[in-house]
Coordinates of C-alpha atoms and ligand atoms in Angstrom, one line a residue:
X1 CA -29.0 186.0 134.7
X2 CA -26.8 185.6 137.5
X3 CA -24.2 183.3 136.2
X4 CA -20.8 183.4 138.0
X5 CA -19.2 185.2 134.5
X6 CA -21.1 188.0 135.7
X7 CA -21.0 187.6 139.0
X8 CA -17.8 190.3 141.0
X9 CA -15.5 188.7 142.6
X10 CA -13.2 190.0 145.4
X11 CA -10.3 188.3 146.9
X12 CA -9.8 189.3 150.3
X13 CA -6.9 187.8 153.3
X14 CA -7.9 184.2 154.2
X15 CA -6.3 184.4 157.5
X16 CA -4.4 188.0 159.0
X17 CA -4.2 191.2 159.8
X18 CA -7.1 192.7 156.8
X19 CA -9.3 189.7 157.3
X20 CA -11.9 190.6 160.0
X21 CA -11.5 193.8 158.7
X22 CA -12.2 193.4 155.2
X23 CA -15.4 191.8 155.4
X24 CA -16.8 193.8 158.3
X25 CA -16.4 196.7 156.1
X26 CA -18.0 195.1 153.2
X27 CA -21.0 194.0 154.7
X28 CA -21.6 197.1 156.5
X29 CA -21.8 197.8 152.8
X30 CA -24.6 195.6 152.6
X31 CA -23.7 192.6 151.3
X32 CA -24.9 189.3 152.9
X33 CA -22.6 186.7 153.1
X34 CA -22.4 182.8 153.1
X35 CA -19.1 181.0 153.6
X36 CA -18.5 177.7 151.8
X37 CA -17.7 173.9 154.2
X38 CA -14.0 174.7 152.7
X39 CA -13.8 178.3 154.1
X40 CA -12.2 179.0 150.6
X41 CA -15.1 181.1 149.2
X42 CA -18.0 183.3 150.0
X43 CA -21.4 183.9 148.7
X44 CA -23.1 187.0 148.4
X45 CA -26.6 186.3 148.8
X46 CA -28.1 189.8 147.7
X47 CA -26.0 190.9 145.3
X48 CA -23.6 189.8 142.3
X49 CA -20.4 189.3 144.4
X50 CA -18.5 186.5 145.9
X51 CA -15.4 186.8 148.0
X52 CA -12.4 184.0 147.7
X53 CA -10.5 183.7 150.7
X54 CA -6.7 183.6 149.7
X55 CA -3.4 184.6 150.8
X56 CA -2.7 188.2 150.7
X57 CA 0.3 187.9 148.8
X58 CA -1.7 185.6 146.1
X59 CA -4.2 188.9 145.6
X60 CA -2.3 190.8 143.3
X61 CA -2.0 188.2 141.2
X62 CA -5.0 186.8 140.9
X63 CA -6.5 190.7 140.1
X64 CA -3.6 191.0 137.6
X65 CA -4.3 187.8 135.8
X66 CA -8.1 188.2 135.8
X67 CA -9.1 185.7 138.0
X68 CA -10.8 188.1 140.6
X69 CA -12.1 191.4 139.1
X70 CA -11.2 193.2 142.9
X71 CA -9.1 193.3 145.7
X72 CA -9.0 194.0 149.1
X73 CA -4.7 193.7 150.3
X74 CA -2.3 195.9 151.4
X75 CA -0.5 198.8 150.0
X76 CA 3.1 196.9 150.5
X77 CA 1.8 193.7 149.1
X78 CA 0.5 195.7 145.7
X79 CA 4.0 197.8 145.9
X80 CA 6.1 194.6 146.0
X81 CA 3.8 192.9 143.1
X82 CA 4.1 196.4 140.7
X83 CA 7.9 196.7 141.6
X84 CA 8.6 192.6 141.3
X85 CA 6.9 193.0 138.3
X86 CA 8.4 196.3 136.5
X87 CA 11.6 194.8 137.4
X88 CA 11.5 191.9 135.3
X89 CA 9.8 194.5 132.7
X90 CA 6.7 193.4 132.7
X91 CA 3.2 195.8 133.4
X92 CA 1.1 195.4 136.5
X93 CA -2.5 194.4 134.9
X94 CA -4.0 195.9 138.2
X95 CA -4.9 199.6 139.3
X96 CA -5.6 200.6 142.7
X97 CA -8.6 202.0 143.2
X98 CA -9.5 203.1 146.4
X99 CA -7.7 203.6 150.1
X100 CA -9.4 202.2 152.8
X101 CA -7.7 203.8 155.7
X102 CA -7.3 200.6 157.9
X103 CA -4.9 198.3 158.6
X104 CA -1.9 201.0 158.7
X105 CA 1.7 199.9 159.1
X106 CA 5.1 200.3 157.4
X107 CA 7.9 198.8 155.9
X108 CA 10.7 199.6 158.0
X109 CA 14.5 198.8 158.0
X110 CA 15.4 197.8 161.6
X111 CA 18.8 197.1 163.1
X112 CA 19.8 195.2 166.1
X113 CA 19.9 197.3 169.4
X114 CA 23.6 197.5 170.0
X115 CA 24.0 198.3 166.6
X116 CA 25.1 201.8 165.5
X117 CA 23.3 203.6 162.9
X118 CA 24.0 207.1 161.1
X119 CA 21.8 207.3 158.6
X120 CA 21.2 205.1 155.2
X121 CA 24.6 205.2 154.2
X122 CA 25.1 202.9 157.5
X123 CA 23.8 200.1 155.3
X124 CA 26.4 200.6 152.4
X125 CA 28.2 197.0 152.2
X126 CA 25.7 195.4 154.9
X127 CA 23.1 192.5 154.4
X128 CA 19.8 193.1 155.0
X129 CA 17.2 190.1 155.3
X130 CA 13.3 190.5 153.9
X131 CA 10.6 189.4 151.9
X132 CA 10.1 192.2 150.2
X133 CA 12.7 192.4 147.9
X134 CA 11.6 194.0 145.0
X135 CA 10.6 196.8 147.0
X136 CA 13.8 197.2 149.0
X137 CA 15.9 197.0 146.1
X138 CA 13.8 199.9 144.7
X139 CA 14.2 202.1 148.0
X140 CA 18.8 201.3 148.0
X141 CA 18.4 202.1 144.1
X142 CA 16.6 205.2 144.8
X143 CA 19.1 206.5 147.9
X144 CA 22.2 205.2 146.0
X145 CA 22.9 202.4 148.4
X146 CA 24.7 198.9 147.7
X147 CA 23.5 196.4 149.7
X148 CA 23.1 192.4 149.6
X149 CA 19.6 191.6 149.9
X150 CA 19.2 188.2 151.7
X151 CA 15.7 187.1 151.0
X152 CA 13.5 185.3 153.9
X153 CA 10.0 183.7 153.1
X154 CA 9.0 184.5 157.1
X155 CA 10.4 185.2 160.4
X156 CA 13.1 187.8 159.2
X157 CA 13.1 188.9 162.4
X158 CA 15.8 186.3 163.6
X159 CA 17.9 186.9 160.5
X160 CA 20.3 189.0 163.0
X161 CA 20.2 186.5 165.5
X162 CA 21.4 183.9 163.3
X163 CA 24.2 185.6 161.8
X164 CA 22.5 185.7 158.3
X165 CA 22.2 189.1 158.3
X166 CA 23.1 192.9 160.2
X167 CA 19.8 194.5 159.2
X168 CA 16.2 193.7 158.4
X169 CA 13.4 195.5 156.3
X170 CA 9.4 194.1 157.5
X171 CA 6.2 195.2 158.2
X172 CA 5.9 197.1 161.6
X173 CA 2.5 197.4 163.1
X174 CA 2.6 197.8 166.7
X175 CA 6.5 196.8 167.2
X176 CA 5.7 194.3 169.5
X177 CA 7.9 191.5 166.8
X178 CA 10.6 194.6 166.6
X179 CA 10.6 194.8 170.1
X180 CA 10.7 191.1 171.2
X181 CA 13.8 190.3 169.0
X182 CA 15.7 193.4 170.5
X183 CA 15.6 195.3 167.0
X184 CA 14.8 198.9 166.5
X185 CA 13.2 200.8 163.8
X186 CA 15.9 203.0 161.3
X187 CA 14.0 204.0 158.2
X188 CA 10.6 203.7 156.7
X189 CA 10.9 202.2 153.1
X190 CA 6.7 202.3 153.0
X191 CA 4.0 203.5 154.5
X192 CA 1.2 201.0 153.7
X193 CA -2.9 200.7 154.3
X194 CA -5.0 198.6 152.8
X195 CA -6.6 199.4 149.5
X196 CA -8.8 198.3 146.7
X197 CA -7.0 197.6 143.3
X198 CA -9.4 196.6 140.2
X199 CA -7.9 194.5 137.2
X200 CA -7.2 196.2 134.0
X201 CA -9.3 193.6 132.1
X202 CA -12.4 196.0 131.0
X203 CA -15.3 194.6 133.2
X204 CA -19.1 194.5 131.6
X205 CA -21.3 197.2 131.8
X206 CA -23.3 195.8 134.8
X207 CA -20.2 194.1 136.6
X208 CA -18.6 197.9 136.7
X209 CA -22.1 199.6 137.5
X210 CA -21.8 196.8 140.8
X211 CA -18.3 197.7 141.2
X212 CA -19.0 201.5 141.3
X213 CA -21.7 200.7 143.3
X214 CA -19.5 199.0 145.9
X215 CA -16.9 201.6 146.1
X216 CA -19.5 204.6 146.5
X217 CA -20.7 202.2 149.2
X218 CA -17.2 202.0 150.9
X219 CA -16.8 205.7 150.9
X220 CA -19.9 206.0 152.7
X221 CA -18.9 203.6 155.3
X222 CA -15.8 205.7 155.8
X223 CA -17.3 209.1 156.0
X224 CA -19.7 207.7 158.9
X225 CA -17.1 205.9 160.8
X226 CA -16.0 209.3 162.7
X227 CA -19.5 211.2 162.0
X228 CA -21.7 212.2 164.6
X229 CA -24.6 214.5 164.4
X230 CA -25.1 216.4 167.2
X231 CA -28.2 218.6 168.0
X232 CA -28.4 221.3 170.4
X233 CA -30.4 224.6 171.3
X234 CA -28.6 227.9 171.1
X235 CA -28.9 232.0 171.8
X236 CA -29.1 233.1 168.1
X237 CA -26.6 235.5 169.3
X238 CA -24.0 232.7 169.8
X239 CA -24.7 230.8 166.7
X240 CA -21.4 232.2 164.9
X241 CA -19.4 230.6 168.1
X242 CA -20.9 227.8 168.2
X243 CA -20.7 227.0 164.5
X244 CA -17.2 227.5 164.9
X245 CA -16.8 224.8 167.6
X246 CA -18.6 222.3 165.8
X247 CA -15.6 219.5 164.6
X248 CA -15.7 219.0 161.0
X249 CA -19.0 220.3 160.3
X250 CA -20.8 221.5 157.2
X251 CA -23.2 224.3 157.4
X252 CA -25.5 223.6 160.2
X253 CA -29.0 223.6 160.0
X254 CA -30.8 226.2 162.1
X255 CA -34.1 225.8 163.4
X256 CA -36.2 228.4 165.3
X257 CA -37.6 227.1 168.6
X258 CA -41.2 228.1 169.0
X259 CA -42.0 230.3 172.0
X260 CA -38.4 230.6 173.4
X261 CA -37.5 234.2 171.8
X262 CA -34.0 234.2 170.7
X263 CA -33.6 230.6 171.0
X264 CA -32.6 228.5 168.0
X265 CA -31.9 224.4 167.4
X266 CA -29.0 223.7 165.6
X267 CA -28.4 220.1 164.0
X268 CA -25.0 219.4 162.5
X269 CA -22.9 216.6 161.2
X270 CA -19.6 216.4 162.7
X271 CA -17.0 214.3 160.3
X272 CA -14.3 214.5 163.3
X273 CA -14.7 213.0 166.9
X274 CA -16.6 215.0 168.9
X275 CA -14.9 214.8 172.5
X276 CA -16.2 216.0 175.8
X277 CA -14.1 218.8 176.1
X278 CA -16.0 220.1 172.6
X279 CA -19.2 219.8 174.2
X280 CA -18.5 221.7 177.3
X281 CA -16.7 224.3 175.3
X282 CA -20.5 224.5 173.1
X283 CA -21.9 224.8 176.4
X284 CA -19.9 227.2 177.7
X285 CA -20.3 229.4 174.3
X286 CA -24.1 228.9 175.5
X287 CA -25.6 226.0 174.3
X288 CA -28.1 223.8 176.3
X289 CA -30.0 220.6 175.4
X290 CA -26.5 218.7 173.8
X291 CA -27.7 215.7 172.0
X292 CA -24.5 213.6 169.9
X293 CA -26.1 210.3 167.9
X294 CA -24.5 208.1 165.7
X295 CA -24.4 208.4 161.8
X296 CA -25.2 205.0 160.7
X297 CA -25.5 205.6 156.7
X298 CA -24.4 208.8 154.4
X299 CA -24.5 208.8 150.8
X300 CA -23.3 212.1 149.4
Ligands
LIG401 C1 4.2 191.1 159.9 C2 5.7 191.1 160.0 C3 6.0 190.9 161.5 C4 4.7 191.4 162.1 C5 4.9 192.8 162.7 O1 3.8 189.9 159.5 O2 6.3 190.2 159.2 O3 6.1 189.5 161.8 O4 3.7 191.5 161.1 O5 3.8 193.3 163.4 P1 3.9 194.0 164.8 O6 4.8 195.2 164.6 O7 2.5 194.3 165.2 O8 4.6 193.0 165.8 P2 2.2 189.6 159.1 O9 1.5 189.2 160.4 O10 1.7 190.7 158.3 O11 2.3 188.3 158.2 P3 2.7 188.1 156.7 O12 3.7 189.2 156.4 O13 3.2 186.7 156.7 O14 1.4 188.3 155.9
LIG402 ZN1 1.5 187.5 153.8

């Protein structure tokens, strides 16, 4: 039954940035995985789904033209792909599917620090070096500008320095790359994550059952990443206040404490941190007994 036609599979970064990432989340997903001698390709062992290891600008493409039914890449590696694509009037064959909420950055249009800059129309007439130029030729479109695009495979960060350009548009993470070239952030083209896309090509009945399986998985990794349930005991007279307090929380469940009068256990799952200055405000409302654990799995 389980040939590789029906097995998923789900090209993830090789080497970067969404790598670790990317299959940390997926195996606190459940899926145990085997990598190949080549480091090219991994095996699920307990479920339908193999991961290829490529480059993360290769992903699109290889969702697009069918070769992997998923994706795990960036939102300005998708963008770039749609755009590259619409401009040469052709149709992404990918959708994206799902946000992942990791791996956040931008792509930013940065000029050199003695440079000055008065808003976009500062880059009418001016060269600006990237890779991403179908996306940058989307954002001057869109805010009337004309500018020379001068296109860079890598390290567009010493375009300035070596005269082959006044401005640059790249990925910003931390800034450090900004920072160390003496270049400074002026506008944000993208804000980007990374995300799921899913190829257009309709996928069998099982292979979409895994698929929705997967991403109902993924959500549930997500919602428990921030969740805590906390427990504590409670006057019933405070129990308004203290629900109040409670970050994130659904309706609590309430408990009645046998042989303590008034008293009441409340249990709770928080879906936003739960800091220390949240606890001693609950105790200060007049809590006691404050218990916080870990959610390790929620399905809703
Ligand atoms: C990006 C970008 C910069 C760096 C910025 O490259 O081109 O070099 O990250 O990150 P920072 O703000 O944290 O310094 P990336 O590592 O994503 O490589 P790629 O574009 O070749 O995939
Ligand atoms: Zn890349």
């Amino acid at each position: 039954m389980d040939t590789t036609e029906q097995r998923i599979k789900i090209a993830v970064q090789k080497s970067g940035r969404l790598t670790d990432h990317s299959r940390d989340l997926l195996e606190r997903c459940g899926l145990k995985l085997t990598q190949s001698k080549d480091q090219l390709f991994c095996y699920g062992e307990n479920m339908p789904v193999d991961l290829l290891l490529v480059r993360d600008d290769d992903i699109p493409g290889l969702v697009s033209d069918d070769v992997c039914d998923l994706g795990i890449v960036g939102l300005n590696v998708v963008n770039e792909k749609r755009l590259a694509l619409e401009q040469s009037g052709k149709d992404a064959l990918f959708d994206q599917v799902f946000e992942l909420d990791f791996g956040h950055c931008r792509l930013s249009v940065a000029a050199p620090e003695d440079v000055e800059y008065s808003g976009a129309k500062s880059l009418q007439g001016k060269r600006i070096a990237t890779s991403y130029v179908a996306t940058l030729t989307d954002y001057l479109q869109r805010n009337g500008i004309d500018a020379e695009i001068v296109y860079f495979s890598g390290a567009v960060e010493i375009a300035p320095k070596l005269g082959k350009a006044d401005f640059i548009c790249d990925l910003v993470s931390s800034g450090a790359t900004l920072t160390a070239n003496h270049l400074g952030e002026v506008e944000t083209v993208l804000e980007s994550e990374a995300v799921v896309i899913q190829t257009r090509e309709p996928l069998s009945d099982s292979k979409q059952e895994w698929v929705n399986r997967i991403l109902q998985r993924l959500d549930g990794v997500l919602q428990v990443r921030e969740s805590k349930y906390i427990m504590l005991h409670a006057p019933r007279a405070a129990l308004a206040e203290i629900s109040a307090l409670l970050p994130g929380a659904e309706s609590p469940t309430v408990i009645p404490l046998d042989g303590s009068g008034d008293k009441v256990a409340v249990h709770a799952v928080c879906r936003e941190t739960v800091f220390w200055e949240t606890l001693e405000n609950l105790k200060a409302a007049g809590a006691s007994s404050l218990l916080v654990l870990p959610v390790e799995k929620m399905l809703a």
